[in-house]
Coordinates of C-alpha atoms and ligand atoms in Angstrom, one line a residue:
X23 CA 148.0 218.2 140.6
X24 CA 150.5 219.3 143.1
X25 CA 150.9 222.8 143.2
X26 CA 154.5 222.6 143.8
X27 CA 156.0 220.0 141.9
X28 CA 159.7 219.2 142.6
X29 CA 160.1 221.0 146.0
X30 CA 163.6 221.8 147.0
X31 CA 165.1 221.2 143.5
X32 CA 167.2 224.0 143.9
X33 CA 168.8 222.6 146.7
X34 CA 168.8 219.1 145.2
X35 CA 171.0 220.2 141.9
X36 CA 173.3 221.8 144.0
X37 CA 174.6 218.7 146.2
X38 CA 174.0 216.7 143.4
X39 CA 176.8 218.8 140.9
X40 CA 178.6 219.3 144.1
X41 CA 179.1 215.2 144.4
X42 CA 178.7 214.5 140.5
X43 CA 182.0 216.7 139.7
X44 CA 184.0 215.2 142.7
X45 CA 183.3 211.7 141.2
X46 CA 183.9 212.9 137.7
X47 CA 180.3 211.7 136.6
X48 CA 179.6 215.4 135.2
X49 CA 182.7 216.1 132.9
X50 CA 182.8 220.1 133.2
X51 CA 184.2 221.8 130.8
X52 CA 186.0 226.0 131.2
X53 CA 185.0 228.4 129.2
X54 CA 185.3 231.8 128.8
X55 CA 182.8 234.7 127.7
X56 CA 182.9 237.3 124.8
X57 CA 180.4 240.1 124.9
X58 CA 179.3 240.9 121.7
X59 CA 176.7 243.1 122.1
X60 CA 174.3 244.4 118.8
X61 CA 174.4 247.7 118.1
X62 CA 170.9 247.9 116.4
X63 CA 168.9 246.1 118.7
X64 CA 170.7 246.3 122.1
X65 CA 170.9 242.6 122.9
X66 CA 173.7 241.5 125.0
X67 CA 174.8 239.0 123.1
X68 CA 177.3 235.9 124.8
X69 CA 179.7 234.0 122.9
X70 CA 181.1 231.4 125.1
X71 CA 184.6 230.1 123.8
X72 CA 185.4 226.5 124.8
X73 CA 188.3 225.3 123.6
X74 CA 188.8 222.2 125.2
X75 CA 185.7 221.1 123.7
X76 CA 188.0 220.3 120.8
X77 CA 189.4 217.5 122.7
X78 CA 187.4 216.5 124.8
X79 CA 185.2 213.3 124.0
X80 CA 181.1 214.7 123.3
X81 CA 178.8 212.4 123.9
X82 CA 178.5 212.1 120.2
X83 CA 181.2 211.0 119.3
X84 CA 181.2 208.4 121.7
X85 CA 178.2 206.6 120.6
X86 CA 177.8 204.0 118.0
X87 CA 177.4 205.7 114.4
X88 CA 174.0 203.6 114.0
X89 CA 171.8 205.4 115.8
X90 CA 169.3 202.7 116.4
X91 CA 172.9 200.9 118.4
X92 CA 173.0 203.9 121.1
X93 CA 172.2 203.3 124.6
X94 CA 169.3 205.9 125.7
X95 CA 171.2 208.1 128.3
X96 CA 168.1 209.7 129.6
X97 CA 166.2 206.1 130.7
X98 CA 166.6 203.8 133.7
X99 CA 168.7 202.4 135.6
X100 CA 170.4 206.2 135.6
X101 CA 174.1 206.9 136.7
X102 CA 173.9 207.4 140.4
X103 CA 175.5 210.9 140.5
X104 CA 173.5 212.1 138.0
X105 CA 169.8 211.7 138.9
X106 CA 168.7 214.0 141.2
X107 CA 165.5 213.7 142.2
X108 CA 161.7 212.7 140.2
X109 CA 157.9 214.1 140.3
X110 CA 154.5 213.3 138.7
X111 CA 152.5 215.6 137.5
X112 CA 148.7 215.5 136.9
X113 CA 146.2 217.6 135.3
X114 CA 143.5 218.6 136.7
X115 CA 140.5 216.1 137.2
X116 CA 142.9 213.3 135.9
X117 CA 143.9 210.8 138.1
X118 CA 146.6 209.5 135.9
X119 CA 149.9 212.0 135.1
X120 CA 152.9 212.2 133.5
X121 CA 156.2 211.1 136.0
X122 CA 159.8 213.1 135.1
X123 CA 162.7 212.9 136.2
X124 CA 165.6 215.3 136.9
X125 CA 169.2 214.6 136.0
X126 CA 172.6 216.4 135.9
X127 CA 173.7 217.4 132.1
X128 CA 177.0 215.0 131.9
X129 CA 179.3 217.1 129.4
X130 CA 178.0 220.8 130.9
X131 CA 180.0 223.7 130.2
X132 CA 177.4 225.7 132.5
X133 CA 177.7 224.7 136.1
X134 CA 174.6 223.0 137.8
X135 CA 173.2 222.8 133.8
X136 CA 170.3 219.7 134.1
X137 CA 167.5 218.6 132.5
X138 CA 164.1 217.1 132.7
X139 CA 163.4 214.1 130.8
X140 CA 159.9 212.0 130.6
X141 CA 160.3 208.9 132.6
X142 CA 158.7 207.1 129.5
X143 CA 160.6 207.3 126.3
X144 CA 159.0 210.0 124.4
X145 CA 160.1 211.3 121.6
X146 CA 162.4 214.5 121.5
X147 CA 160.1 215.6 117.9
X148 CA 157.0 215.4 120.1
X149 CA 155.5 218.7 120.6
X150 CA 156.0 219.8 124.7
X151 CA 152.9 218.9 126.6
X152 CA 150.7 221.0 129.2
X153 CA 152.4 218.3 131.9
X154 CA 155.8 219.2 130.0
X155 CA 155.7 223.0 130.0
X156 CA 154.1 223.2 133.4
X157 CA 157.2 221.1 134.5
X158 CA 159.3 223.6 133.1
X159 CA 157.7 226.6 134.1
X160 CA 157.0 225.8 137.8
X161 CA 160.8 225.1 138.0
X162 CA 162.3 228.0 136.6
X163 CA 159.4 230.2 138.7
X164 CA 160.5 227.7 141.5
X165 CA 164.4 228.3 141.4
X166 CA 164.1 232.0 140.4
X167 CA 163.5 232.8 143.4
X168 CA 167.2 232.1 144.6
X169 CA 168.7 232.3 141.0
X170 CA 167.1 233.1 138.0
X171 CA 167.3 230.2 135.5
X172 CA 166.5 229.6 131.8
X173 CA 164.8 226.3 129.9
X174 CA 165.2 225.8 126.7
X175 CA 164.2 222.7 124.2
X176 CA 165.8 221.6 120.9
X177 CA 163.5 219.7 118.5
X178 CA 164.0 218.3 115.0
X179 CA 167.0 217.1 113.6
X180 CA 168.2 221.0 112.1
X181 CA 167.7 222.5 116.4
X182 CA 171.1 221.7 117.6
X183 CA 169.2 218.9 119.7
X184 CA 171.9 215.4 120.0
X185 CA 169.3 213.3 122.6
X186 CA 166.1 211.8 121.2
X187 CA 164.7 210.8 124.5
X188 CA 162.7 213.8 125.5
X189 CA 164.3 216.1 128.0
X190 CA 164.2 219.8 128.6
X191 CA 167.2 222.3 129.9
X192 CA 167.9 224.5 132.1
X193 CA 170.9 226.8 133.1
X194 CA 171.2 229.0 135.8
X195 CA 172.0 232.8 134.8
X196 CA 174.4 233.9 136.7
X197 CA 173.9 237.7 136.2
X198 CA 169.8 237.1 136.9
X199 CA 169.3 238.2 133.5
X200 CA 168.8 236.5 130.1
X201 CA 170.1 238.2 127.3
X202 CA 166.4 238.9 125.4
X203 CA 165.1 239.6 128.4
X204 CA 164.9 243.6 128.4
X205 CA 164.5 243.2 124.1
X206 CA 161.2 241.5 124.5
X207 CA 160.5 243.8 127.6
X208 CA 161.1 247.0 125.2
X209 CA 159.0 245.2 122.5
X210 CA 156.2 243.5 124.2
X211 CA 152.4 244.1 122.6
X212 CA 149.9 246.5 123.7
X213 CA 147.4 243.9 124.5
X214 CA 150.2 241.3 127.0
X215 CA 148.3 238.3 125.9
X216 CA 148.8 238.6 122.2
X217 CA 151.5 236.2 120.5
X218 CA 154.3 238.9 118.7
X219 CA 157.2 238.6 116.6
X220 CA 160.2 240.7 117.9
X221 CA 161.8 243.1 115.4
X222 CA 164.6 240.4 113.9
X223 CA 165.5 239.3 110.6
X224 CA 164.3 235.8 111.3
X225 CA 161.1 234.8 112.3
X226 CA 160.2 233.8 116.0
X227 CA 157.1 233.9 118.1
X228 CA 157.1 234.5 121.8
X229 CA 154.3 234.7 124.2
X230 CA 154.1 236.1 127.4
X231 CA 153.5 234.3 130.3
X232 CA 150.6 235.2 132.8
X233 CA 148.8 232.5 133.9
X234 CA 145.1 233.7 135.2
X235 CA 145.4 232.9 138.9
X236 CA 142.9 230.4 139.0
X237 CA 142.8 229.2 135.7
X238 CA 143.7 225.7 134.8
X239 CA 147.4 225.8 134.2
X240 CA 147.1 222.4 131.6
X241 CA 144.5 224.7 129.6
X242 CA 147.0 227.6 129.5
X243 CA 149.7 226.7 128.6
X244 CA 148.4 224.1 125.9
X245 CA 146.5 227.0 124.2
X246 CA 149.4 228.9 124.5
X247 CA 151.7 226.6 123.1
X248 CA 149.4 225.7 120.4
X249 CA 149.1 229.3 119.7
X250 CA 152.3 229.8 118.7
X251 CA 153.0 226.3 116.9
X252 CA 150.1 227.5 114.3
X253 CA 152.1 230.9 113.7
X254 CA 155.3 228.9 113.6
X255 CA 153.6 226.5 111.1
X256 CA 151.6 229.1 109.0
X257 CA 154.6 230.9 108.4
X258 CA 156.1 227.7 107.1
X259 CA 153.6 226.7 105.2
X260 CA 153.7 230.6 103.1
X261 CA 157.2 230.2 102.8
X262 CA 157.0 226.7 101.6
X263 CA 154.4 227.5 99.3
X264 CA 156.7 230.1 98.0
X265 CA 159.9 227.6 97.2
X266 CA 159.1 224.9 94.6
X267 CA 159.4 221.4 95.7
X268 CA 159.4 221.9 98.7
X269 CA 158.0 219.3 101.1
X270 CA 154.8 218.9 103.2
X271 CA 154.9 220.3 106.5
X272 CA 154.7 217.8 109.1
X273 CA 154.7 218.5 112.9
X274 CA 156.5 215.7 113.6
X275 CA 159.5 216.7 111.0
X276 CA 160.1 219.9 111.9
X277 CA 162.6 221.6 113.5
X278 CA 162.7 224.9 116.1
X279 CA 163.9 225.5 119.5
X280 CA 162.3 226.8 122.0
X281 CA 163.1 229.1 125.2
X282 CA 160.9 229.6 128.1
X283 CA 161.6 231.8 131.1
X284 CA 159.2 232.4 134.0
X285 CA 157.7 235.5 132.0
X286 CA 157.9 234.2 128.3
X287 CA 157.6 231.3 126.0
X288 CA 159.7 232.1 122.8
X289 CA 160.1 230.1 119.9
X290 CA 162.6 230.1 116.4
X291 CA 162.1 227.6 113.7
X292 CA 165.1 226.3 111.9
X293 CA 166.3 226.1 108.6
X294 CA 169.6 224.8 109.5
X295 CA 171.8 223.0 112.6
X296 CA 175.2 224.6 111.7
X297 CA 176.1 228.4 110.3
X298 CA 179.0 228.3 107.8
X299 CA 181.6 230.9 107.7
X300 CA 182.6 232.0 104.2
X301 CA 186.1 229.8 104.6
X302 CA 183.8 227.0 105.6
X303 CA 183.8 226.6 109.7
X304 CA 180.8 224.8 110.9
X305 CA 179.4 226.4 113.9
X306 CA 176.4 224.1 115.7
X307 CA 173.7 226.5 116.9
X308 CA 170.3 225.1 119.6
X309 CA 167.8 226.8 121.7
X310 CA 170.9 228.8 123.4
X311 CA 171.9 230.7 120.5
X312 CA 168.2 232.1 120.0
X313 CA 168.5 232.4 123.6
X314 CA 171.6 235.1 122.9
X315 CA 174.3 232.5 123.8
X316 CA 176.3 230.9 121.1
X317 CA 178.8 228.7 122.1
X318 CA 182.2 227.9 119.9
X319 CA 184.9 225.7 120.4
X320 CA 187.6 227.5 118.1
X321 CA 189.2 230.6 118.0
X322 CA 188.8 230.9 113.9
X323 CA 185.1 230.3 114.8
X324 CA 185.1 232.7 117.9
X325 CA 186.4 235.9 115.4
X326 CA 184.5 234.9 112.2
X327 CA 181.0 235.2 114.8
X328 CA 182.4 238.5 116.1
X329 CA 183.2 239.9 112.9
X330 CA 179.9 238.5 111.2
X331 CA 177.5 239.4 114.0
X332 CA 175.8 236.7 116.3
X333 CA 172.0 238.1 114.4
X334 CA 173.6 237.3 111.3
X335 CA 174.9 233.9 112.6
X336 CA 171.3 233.3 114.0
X337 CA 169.3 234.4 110.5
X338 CA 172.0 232.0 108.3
X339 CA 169.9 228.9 110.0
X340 CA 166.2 230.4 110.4
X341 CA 163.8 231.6 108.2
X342 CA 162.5 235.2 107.2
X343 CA 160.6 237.6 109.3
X344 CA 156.6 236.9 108.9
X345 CA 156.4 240.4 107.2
X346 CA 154.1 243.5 108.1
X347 CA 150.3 242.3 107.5
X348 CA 151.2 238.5 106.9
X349 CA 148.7 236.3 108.8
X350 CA 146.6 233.7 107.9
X351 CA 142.6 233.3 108.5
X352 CA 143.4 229.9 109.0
X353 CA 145.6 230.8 112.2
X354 CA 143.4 233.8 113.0
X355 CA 140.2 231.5 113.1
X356 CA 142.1 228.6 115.3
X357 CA 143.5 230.9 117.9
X358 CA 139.7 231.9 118.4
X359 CA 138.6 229.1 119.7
X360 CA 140.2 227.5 122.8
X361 CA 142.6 230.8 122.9
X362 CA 141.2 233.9 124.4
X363 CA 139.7 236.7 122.0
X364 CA 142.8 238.5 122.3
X365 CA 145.2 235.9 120.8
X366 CA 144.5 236.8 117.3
X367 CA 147.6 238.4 115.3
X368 CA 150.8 238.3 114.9
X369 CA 152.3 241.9 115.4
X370 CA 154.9 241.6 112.9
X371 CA 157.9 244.2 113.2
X372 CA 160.5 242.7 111.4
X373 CA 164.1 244.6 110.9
X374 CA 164.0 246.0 107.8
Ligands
AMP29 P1 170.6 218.0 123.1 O1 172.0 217.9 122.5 O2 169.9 219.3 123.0 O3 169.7 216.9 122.7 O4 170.8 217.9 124.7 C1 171.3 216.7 125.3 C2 172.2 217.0 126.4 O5 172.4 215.8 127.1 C3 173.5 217.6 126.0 O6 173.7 218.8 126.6 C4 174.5 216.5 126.5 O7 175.6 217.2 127.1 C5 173.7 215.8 127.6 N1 174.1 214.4 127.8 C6 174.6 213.6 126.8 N2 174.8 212.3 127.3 C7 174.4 212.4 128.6 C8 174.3 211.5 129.7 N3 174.8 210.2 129.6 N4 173.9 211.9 130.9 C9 173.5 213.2 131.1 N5 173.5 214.1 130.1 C10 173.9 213.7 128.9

């Protein structure tokens, strides 16, 4: 494959928002950000208040109720303004790859926010490929270099995700930080290859990323993906197991979001798409609220979040901590074999 996949992107999004808000084909909206930073833990929380969001048409509401009706935004012929530029990626030894394309988010409250969508419809419940997360990691390790960015992927209908064409995100972070980053730095496992639950009171999994030089990057980042799905889904399954009625886990049904920066790969399973206040405000939460950013549109919503606690907000739609001890054999004994020795447990700290 190539080694450097989308050369110049940086460059590329630039000129492309540049034009794209001159013509008015990317609609971008002002906001303003709250710190709201936890006590406990440290994280600098965000809470970015948009209020014109309110009246401004989403791209939501503009579509057809019946879903099956809505145009696919993310498939050809694309608005002119908006696509930026395309790549194909192939593993290695295969002849045949996986083409993706790059376009400018249309409603963005970040500027120069874009995503990568599979030329092919695919859907967005799919888990990310080898070919996807390379993609996405070879561009964030690509544009970090100028401006450190984050990608981030809502899947299932409870993530926060609107699209069901498959794309992946990406924001520029315009202090060169992400607001976990120094959390997972400060709670990172002895051994740098084992999968770890930070100390939260929901469950999450991150990994973090090191790719051998020299090692296949498809193998990689599939075992490490995989890796942390099984945890994600073993927890699931105990927690299921321990709620009557509930129903069978399915891959393809559930619903998490997931955050990858050039040194991690973190991911939140969901429970819920919206938090409710006590006098009843919906606030929609995706990858970017696990990421530390939560975004609002009112001001009702904007104190009852500051008041409550953004790791409240984010517990009220994700599941409980895999506890001190909790691991399966089943997830043990799969993450022996294609994952390295190491990859074994789950070093669960959770926030008592
Ligand atoms: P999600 O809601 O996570 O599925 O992400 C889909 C993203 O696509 C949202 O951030 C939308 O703002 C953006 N979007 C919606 N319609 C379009 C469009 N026609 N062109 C480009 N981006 C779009």
């Amino acid at each position: 494959m190539s080694s450097t996949p989308f050369t110049g992107l940086g460059t590329k999004v630039k000129a492309a928002y540049t034009k794209a808000v001159q013509s008015g084909a990317v609609r971008f909206t002002e906001s303003e950000i709250e710190e709201a930073d936890d006590e406990e833990t440290g994280i600098p929380f965000e809470i970015r208040f948009a209020p014109a969001l309110q009246k401004k048409p989403t791209a939501v509401k503009e579509e057809p109720a019946d879903k099956s009706a809505r145009p696919d935004p993310f498939a050809p012929p694309y608005v002119e303004d908006l696509y930026v530029t395309e790549d194909t990626l192939v593993e290695e030894g295969e002849t045949v790859g996986e083409d993706f394309v790059v376009l400018l988010n249309k409603f963005c409250v970040t500027p120069r926010h874009f995503l990568l969508v599979t030329k092919e419809f695919k859907p967005q419940t799919s888990p990310l490929s080898p070919l996807e997360l390379i993609a996405a990691w070879q561009i964030v390790k690509q544009l970090g270099a100028r401006e450190k960015h984050l990608a981030f992927f809502n899947s299932g209908e409870l993530s926060g995700a609107s699209q069901p064409h498959k794309h992946i995100q990406f924001i520029p972070l315009s202090n060169g930080i992400a607001p976990f980053d120094n959390f997972i730095n400060s709670n990172k496992p002895q051994n740098p290859k084992a999968p770890f639950q930070l100390p939260l009171p929901y469950a999450n999994f991150t990994t973090l990323l090191a790719p051998p030089p020299g090692q296949d990057l498809s193998m990689y980042f599939a075992s490490t993906f995989l890796a942390l799905l099984d945890l994600m889904i073993d927890h699931l399954r105990r927690t299921s197991l321990s709620t009557p009625d509930a129903p069978a886990i399915r891959l393809s049904s559930l619903s998490y979001n997931v955050i990858l920066t050039e040194s991690y790969l973190h991911i939140v399973p969901r429970t819920a798409e919206c938090y409710e206040t006590d006098d009843g405000t919906k606030v929609s939460i995706n990858a970017l609220g696990f990421a530390g950013m939560v975004l609002v549109k009112d001001q009702k919503s904007l104190e009852k979040i500051k008041e409550v606690g953004v790791l409240k907000v984010l517990s009220g739609v994700a599941y409980r901590p895999v506890a001190p001890g909790e691991s399966s054999e089943e997830v043990q004994d799969a993450q022996q074999d294609p994952v390295e020795e190491e990859q074994k447990v789950v070093e669960a700290a959770p926030v008592e």
